[in-house]
């Protein structure tokens, strides 16, 4: 049994501020927000990073992005715009090794040419 913070958040063993949940996907507020709105979308099946998912079960990526679509459509984010980021490995700045997609918005974001 792997000791994974985000698996514990899914199970409710570590508290989080849930913003979305369906059969496959769980999303919650980032504890250190980098924008006015900052959420983390994760699959309920553990994987380490996006390449790990792509190799083992790429349908999980469609489930995560389907959840992001449903969530952002249900609030102002789709209309006002948002950014999706996934950090991979040391140079990417990944600190939690359960694949996650940062969804950032609620204000004009800087960086990436903006
Ligand atoms: P990474 O650096 O791996 O791309 O992103 C990990 C994210 O998880 C960071 O933005 C960090 O703030 C967030 N995080 C780390 N521990 C916790 C926690 O216990 N609860 C919540 N809600 N977010 C966390
Ligand atoms: Zn995990």
CSV table of C-alpha atoms and ligand atoms in Angstrom, one decimal:
chain,number,residue,atom,x,y,z
A,1,UNK,CA,0.0,0.0,0.0
A,2,UNK,CA,1.5,3.3,-1.1
A,3,UNK,CA,1.5,6.2,1.2
A,4,UNK,CA,0.0,9.0,-0.9
A,5,UNK,CA,-1.4,12.3,0.4
A,6,UNK,CA,-3.9,12.7,-2.5
A,7,UNK,CA,-5.2,9.1,-2.1
A,8,UNK,CA,-5.8,10.0,1.6
A,9,UNK,CA,-7.7,13.2,0.5
A,10,UNK,CA,-9.9,11.1,-1.8
A,11,UNK,CA,-10.7,8.7,1.1
A,12,UNK,CA,-11.3,11.6,3.5
A,13,UNK,CA,-8.5,10.5,5.7
A,14,UNK,CA,-6.9,14.0,5.2
A,15,UNK,CA,-9.4,16.9,5.1
A,16,UNK,CA,-9.8,19.0,2.0
A,17,UNK,CA,-12.3,21.6,0.6
A,18,UNK,CA,-14.0,19.5,-2.1
A,19,UNK,CA,-15.4,21.5,-5.0
A,20,UNK,CA,-16.3,18.6,-7.4
A,21,UNK,CA,-16.7,14.8,-7.3
A,22,UNK,CA,-18.0,12.1,-9.7
A,23,UNK,CA,-17.5,8.4,-10.1
A,24,UNK,CA,-13.9,8.8,-11.3
A,25,UNK,CA,-12.6,12.3,-10.4
A,26,UNK,CA,-12.2,14.3,-7.2
A,27,UNK,CA,-11.3,18.0,-7.0
A,28,UNK,CA,-10.5,20.3,-4.1
A,29,UNK,CA,-9.0,23.7,-3.3
A,30,UNK,CA,-5.2,24.0,-3.3
A,31,UNK,CA,-4.0,24.7,0.2
A,32,UNK,CA,-1.5,27.3,-1.1
A,33,UNK,CA,-3.5,29.1,-3.9
A,34,UNK,CA,-1.4,30.6,-6.7
A,35,UNK,CA,-4.4,32.5,-8.1
A,36,UNK,CA,-7.7,33.8,-6.7
A,37,UNK,CA,-9.2,30.4,-7.7
A,38,UNK,CA,-6.9,27.4,-7.6
A,39,UNK,CA,-8.2,23.8,-7.7
A,40,UNK,CA,-6.6,20.4,-8.1
A,41,UNK,CA,-8.3,17.8,-10.2
A,42,UNK,CA,-7.2,14.2,-9.6
A,43,UNK,CA,-8.3,10.7,-10.7
A,44,UNK,CA,-9.5,8.3,-8.0
A,45,UNK,CA,-7.1,5.7,-9.4
A,46,UNK,CA,-3.6,6.4,-8.3
A,47,UNK,CA,-1.0,7.2,-10.9
A,48,UNK,CA,2.3,9.1,-10.6
A,49,UNK,CA,2.1,11.6,-13.5
A,50,UNK,CA,0.5,12.3,-16.9
A,51,UNK,CA,2.9,10.0,-18.8
A,52,UNK,CA,2.1,7.2,-16.3
A,53,UNK,CA,-1.6,7.7,-17.1
A,54,UNK,CA,-1.0,7.9,-20.8
A,55,UNK,CA,0.8,4.6,-20.8
A,56,UNK,CA,-1.5,2.7,-18.4
A,57,UNK,CA,-5.1,4.1,-19.0
A,58,UNK,CA,-5.4,7.2,-21.1
A,59,UNK,CA,-9.2,7.1,-20.7
A,60,UNK,CA,-8.6,8.5,-17.3
A,61,UNK,CA,-7.3,11.7,-18.9
A,62,UNK,CA,-10.7,12.1,-20.7
A,63,UNK,CA,-12.5,11.6,-17.4
A,64,UNK,CA,-10.4,14.3,-15.7
A,65,UNK,CA,-10.9,16.7,-18.5
A,66,UNK,CA,-14.6,15.9,-18.7
A,67,UNK,CA,-14.8,16.8,-15.0
A,68,UNK,CA,-12.9,20.1,-15.6
A,69,UNK,CA,-15.3,20.9,-18.4
A,70,UNK,CA,-18.4,20.2,-16.2
A,71,UNK,CA,-17.0,22.2,-13.3
A,72,UNK,CA,-15.8,25.2,-15.2
A,73,UNK,CA,-19.1,25.3,-17.2
A,74,UNK,CA,-21.1,25.3,-13.9
A,75,UNK,CA,-19.4,28.4,-12.6
A,76,UNK,CA,-17.8,31.6,-14.2
A,77,UNK,CA,-14.5,30.0,-15.0
A,78,UNK,CA,-15.4,28.8,-18.6
A,79,UNK,CA,-16.7,32.3,-19.4
A,80,UNK,CA,-13.8,34.2,-17.9
A,81,UNK,CA,-11.1,31.8,-18.8
A,82,UNK,CA,-8.7,29.6,-16.8
A,83,UNK,CA,-5.4,27.7,-17.1
A,84,UNK,CA,-4.7,24.0,-16.6
A,85,UNK,CA,-1.2,22.9,-15.5
A,86,UNK,CA,0.4,19.6,-14.6
A,87,UNK,CA,3.9,19.5,-13.2
A,88,UNK,CA,6.0,16.4,-13.9
A,89,UNK,CA,9.1,15.4,-12.0
A,90,UNK,CA,11.9,17.4,-10.4
A,91,UNK,CA,12.4,20.1,-13.1
A,92,UNK,CA,8.6,20.4,-13.5
A,93,UNK,CA,8.3,21.2,-9.8
A,94,UNK,CA,6.1,18.2,-8.9
A,95,UNK,CA,5.9,17.8,-5.2
A,96,UNK,CA,3.0,15.3,-4.8
A,97,UNK,CA,3.3,12.2,-6.9
A,98,UNK,CA,-0.4,11.5,-7.6
A,99,UNK,CA,-1.2,12.9,-11.0
A,100,UNK,CA,-3.0,16.2,-10.6
A,101,UNK,CA,-4.1,19.1,-12.8
A,102,UNK,CA,-4.0,22.6,-11.4
A,103,UNK,CA,-7.0,24.7,-12.5
A,104,UNK,CA,-6.2,28.4,-12.0
A,105,UNK,CA,-8.4,31.4,-12.6
A,106,UNK,CA,-10.5,34.1,-11.1
A,107,UNK,CA,-8.1,36.8,-12.3
A,108,UNK,CA,-5.9,37.6,-15.2
A,109,UNK,CA,-3.0,35.1,-15.0
A,110,UNK,CA,0.6,36.1,-15.7
A,111,UNK,CA,3.4,34.1,-17.3
A,112,UNK,CA,3.3,31.9,-20.4
A,113,UNK,CA,3.5,35.0,-22.6
A,114,UNK,CA,0.6,36.7,-20.9
B,1,LIG,P1,2.8,20.1,-7.5
B,1,LIG,O1,3.8,21.0,-6.9
B,1,LIG,O2,3.1,18.7,-7.2
B,1,LIG,O3,2.5,20.4,-8.9
B,1,LIG,O4,1.4,20.5,-6.8
B,1,LIG,C1,1.0,20.0,-5.5
B,1,LIG,C2,0.0,21.0,-5.0
B,1,LIG,O5,-0.6,20.4,-3.8
B,1,LIG,C3,0.7,22.3,-4.5
B,1,LIG,O6,0.1,23.4,-5.2
B,1,LIG,C4,0.3,22.3,-3.0
B,1,LIG,O7,-0.1,23.6,-2.5
B,1,LIG,C5,-0.9,21.3,-2.9
B,1,LIG,N1,-1.0,20.7,-1.6
B,1,LIG,C6,0.0,20.0,-0.9
B,1,LIG,N2,-0.4,19.5,0.2
B,1,LIG,C7,-1.8,19.7,0.2
B,1,LIG,C8,-2.8,19.4,1.1
B,1,LIG,O8,-2.6,18.7,2.2
B,1,LIG,N3,-4.1,19.9,0.9
B,1,LIG,C9,-4.3,20.6,-0.3
B,1,LIG,N4,-5.6,21.0,-0.4
B,1,LIG,N5,-3.4,20.9,-1.1
B,1,LIG,C10,-2.1,20.5,-0.9
B,2,LIG,ZN1,-2.4,8.5,-4.8
